Amino acid sequence: MQQNVIKYTGDNTELFRRVPAENLDPDARIIVPETHNAIFIKDGILMDTLNSGSYEVFEDKSRRKCKNSAVEVIYLSKTARLKVMWGTKTRFDFRDPETDVPVKLGAHGEFEVQISNPRKAYMVLIGAEDQFTVQDLKERLSTRMMSKVEPAIARAMREGGISFDRVSEHKDEIARAVLPELSKMFEEDYGLKIFSFTIASVVISDEDIAAIRAARAEGRANAGLCPHCGAPYSAGDKFCAACGRPVGGKLCKKCGKLNDIGAKFCSDCGTKF
């Protein structure tokens, strides 16, 4: 018996489904539901990208050859979202913004993707695949994605002055800073839209934590007096808590002189910084 309708029979929880068709009726039609777009392939050639509606498989001049045609339709959901867990494979280099101590960070979280450009998603990601799992997506995107995520996290922490012990209260802020770069890459390179990018945690080794704490302790020991009013200030302070005037600069460990931030030698005793 000849088949006269090609239609989607899934439940719209998957990004795409491939539907092959054989022994087609000359008047066979493709039905695309409101929830989907479709890629129409005939004899191995991508014929068209179809919006929701009903379409003839064969033109008048090709109907007499329909028995010999190989037809398949890839239905791509407009609304289904695929949740993907992400994580850094190795820890990346970072300098603690408070102490300038070099450390290595790791991070993980999750995001969701949806097909936004059916043709590009088919050409770049789907191709001849019969199914496309979360693991498939992670393997395809992992290297490219991490090349954006790692420097974006480091930059957001550096620019926000976020040290390791303040990450938990700034995770949403960091994620919002990363999302635009990922969104651009996913859309332009893969025809995907990314949603709800989240950071579950940023991890650092106990050794690096100890190094940061030691640097903080040393900084507190090397804190000085405000050059304007004489009130004490803590390492890392930019302004005096007593008079509000700037205290930034380099404090000479030998004589206690506060020098300009760009100084290479102490202006009082000549000690090299």
XYZ file of C-alpha atoms in Angstrom:
273
model
C 0.000 0.000 0.000
C 1.328 3.411 -0.936
C 1.916 6.051 1.711
C 0.173 9.356 1.077
C 1.035 11.378 4.218
C 4.320 12.094 5.993
C 3.738 13.548 9.456
C 5.308 14.004 12.865
C 4.215 11.487 15.506
C 6.359 12.470 18.522
C 5.445 14.332 21.702
C 7.571 17.451 21.186
C 10.081 16.653 23.919
C 12.953 16.097 21.452
C 14.880 18.629 19.395
C 14.354 16.735 16.155
C 13.074 13.519 14.610
C 13.950 12.013 11.232
C 11.003 10.474 9.325
C 11.936 8.408 6.232
C 9.240 7.575 3.680
C 9.006 4.767 1.097
C 6.510 3.685 -1.535
C 4.911 7.107 -1.681
C 1.702 7.911 -3.442
C 2.163 10.404 -6.344
C -0.082 12.843 -4.443
C 1.705 12.356 -1.111
C 1.915 15.356 1.194
C 4.117 16.489 4.066
C 2.271 17.750 7.136
C 4.216 20.088 9.430
C 2.526 20.897 12.777
C 2.492 24.358 14.379
C 5.100 23.218 16.895
C 7.711 22.373 14.250
C 9.706 23.331 11.202
C 10.854 20.648 8.786
C 13.757 19.925 6.460
C 12.614 18.209 3.259
C 15.199 15.907 1.621
C 14.645 14.054 -1.643
C 17.174 11.704 -3.215
C 19.834 12.992 -0.802
C 19.294 16.648 -1.754
C 18.041 19.247 0.737
C 15.008 20.590 -1.092
C 13.528 23.117 1.310
C 12.963 24.300 4.880
C 9.239 24.073 5.616
C 7.158 26.073 8.067
C 3.942 24.670 9.535
C 1.442 23.634 6.864
C 0.765 21.022 4.172
C 3.111 20.502 1.207
C 3.196 18.326 -1.926
C 6.093 15.902 -2.047
C 6.197 15.667 -5.834
C 5.768 18.310 -8.452
C 3.616 17.422 -11.447
C 6.608 16.615 -13.651
C 8.180 14.279 -11.095
C 5.133 12.301 -9.985
C 5.716 9.552 -12.531
C 9.138 8.955 -10.908
C 7.872 8.925 -7.331
C 8.306 5.167 -6.848
C 12.049 5.510 -7.314
C 12.489 8.524 -5.026
C 14.054 8.371 -1.571
C 12.329 10.901 0.668
C 12.856 11.875 4.285
C 11.671 14.716 6.447
C 13.508 15.994 9.537
C 11.068 17.594 11.956
C 12.716 20.221 14.182
C 10.865 21.467 17.249
C 10.253 25.182 17.691
C 9.651 24.852 21.423
C 11.471 21.802 22.842
C 14.451 22.632 25.023
C 17.339 20.294 25.719
C 18.960 20.618 29.155
C 22.732 20.213 29.133
C 25.099 19.933 32.081
C 28.447 21.660 31.474
C 31.761 21.662 33.304
C 35.410 22.539 32.802
C 37.529 19.480 31.993
C 40.602 21.022 33.584
C 41.032 24.040 35.824
C 41.914 27.324 34.145
C 44.332 30.074 35.196
C 43.073 33.065 37.142
C 44.515 35.777 39.381
C 42.671 36.543 42.574
C 41.578 40.194 42.174
C 42.114 41.006 45.845
C 45.626 39.616 46.308
C 46.842 39.018 42.700
C 47.750 35.442 43.693
C 47.724 33.092 40.631
C 45.284 30.199 41.118
C 43.393 27.640 39.047
C 39.604 27.550 38.898
C 37.070 24.938 37.841
C 33.352 25.492 37.293
C 30.184 23.629 36.361
C 26.487 24.275 35.835
C 23.756 23.789 33.243
C 21.908 25.449 30.388
C 19.082 24.765 27.933
C 19.121 25.032 24.132
C 16.433 25.318 21.492
C 16.650 25.243 17.699
C 16.410 28.784 16.303
C 17.724 28.283 12.755
C 16.510 24.890 11.417
C 18.635 24.876 8.284
C 21.882 25.756 10.072
C 21.176 23.305 12.917
C 20.603 20.557 10.350
C 23.707 21.335 8.295
C 26.111 21.795 11.229
C 24.822 19.527 13.988
C 22.274 16.981 12.825
C 23.375 15.879 9.347
C 22.882 12.135 8.983
C 22.251 11.484 12.684
C 19.149 9.434 13.530
C 18.960 10.931 17.008
C 20.667 13.682 18.926
C 21.163 13.184 22.672
C 22.405 15.508 25.399
C 25.748 13.697 25.321
C 26.003 14.206 21.552
C 25.471 17.923 22.024
C 28.031 18.140 24.830
C 30.645 16.368 22.736
C 30.034 18.622 19.726
C 30.070 21.877 21.672
C 32.406 21.196 24.595
C 35.708 22.577 23.294
C 34.212 25.639 21.595
C 31.960 26.376 24.531
C 34.706 26.199 27.150
C 36.886 28.509 25.050
C 34.209 31.152 25.708
C 33.128 30.187 29.234
C 36.534 30.049 30.937
C 37.838 33.514 29.985
C 34.373 35.039 30.468
C 34.143 33.720 34.046
C 37.686 34.905 34.812
C 36.986 38.345 33.308
C 33.696 38.758 35.202
C 35.389 37.869 38.496
C 38.361 40.138 37.790
C 36.296 43.136 36.684
C 33.876 42.664 39.570
C 36.687 42.238 42.091
C 35.167 38.897 43.139
C 37.478 36.736 45.238
C 36.980 32.981 45.751
C 35.053 33.347 49.006
C 32.477 35.667 47.420
C 31.645 33.573 44.370
C 28.489 32.016 45.822
C 26.829 35.406 46.241
C 27.799 36.501 42.719
C 27.083 33.343 40.666
C 24.061 34.853 38.916
C 25.994 38.011 38.115
C 28.868 36.001 36.618
C 26.453 33.831 34.595
C 24.778 36.931 33.136
C 28.188 38.178 32.028
C 28.963 34.855 30.280
C 25.577 34.401 28.545
C 25.922 37.050 25.759
C 29.143 35.526 24.434
C 27.685 32.027 24.445
C 24.439 33.205 22.850
C 26.288 34.776 19.931
C 28.384 31.658 19.308
C 25.440 29.225 19.555
C 23.277 31.301 17.221
C 25.889 32.116 14.572
C 27.707 28.770 14.500
C 25.028 26.207 15.318
C 21.586 27.739 14.794
C 20.735 27.259 18.470
C 19.325 29.594 21.109
C 20.643 29.223 24.633
C 18.497 29.723 27.744
C 19.006 29.831 31.494
C 22.790 29.489 31.618
C 23.646 28.886 35.265
C 26.790 28.374 37.322
C 26.321 25.819 40.093
C 29.762 26.311 41.608
C 33.265 27.630 41.035
C 35.906 25.418 42.653
C 39.448 26.116 43.791
C 42.020 23.860 45.443
C 42.758 23.973 49.165
C 46.369 24.905 48.329
C 45.283 27.950 46.332
C 42.864 29.007 49.071
C 45.696 28.803 51.564
C 47.904 30.944 49.293
C 45.205 33.635 49.010
C 44.656 33.695 52.775
C 48.382 33.958 53.391
C 48.599 36.891 50.968
C 45.695 38.581 52.718
C 47.361 38.136 56.093
C 50.600 39.606 54.729
C 48.666 42.500 53.217
C 46.991 43.282 56.526
C 50.390 43.247 58.235
C 51.696 45.686 55.637
C 48.766 48.110 55.855
C 49.624 51.692 56.722
C 48.346 55.084 57.778
C 46.357 57.452 55.605
C 48.857 59.981 54.151
C 46.231 62.721 54.555
C 44.812 62.282 58.068
C 46.941 59.558 59.649
C 44.086 57.081 60.257
C 44.964 53.379 59.732
C 43.721 51.629 56.592
C 43.638 47.967 55.538
C 45.370 46.391 52.553
C 43.228 46.700 49.460
C 41.486 49.884 50.659
C 41.261 52.559 47.964
C 39.908 55.308 50.207
C 40.422 56.230 53.837
C 37.496 55.270 56.059
C 38.125 58.351 58.220
C 38.554 61.187 55.726
C 37.405 59.627 52.436
C 40.545 60.615 50.530
C 42.442 58.112 48.316
C 45.116 55.975 49.950
C 46.059 53.870 46.908
C 49.722 53.392 46.188
C 52.685 51.199 46.999
C 53.673 50.943 50.638
C 57.413 50.504 51.198
C 58.002 47.513 53.447
C 61.308 48.936 54.655
C 60.468 52.511 55.653
C 56.683 52.697 55.430
C 56.586 55.432 52.777
C 53.446 55.440 50.567
C 54.551 55.793 46.948
C 52.674 56.292 43.692
C 51.126 53.118 42.261
C 53.504 53.167 39.273
C 56.669 53.623 41.340
C 59.471 51.083 40.841
C 61.568 52.328 43.798
C 60.643 53.911 47.112
C 61.009 57.702 46.889
C 62.191 57.863 50.508
C 64.683 55.015 50.960
C 65.245 53.731 47.418
C 64.053 50.154 48.110
C 63.003 48.362 44.906
C 59.391 47.182 44.705
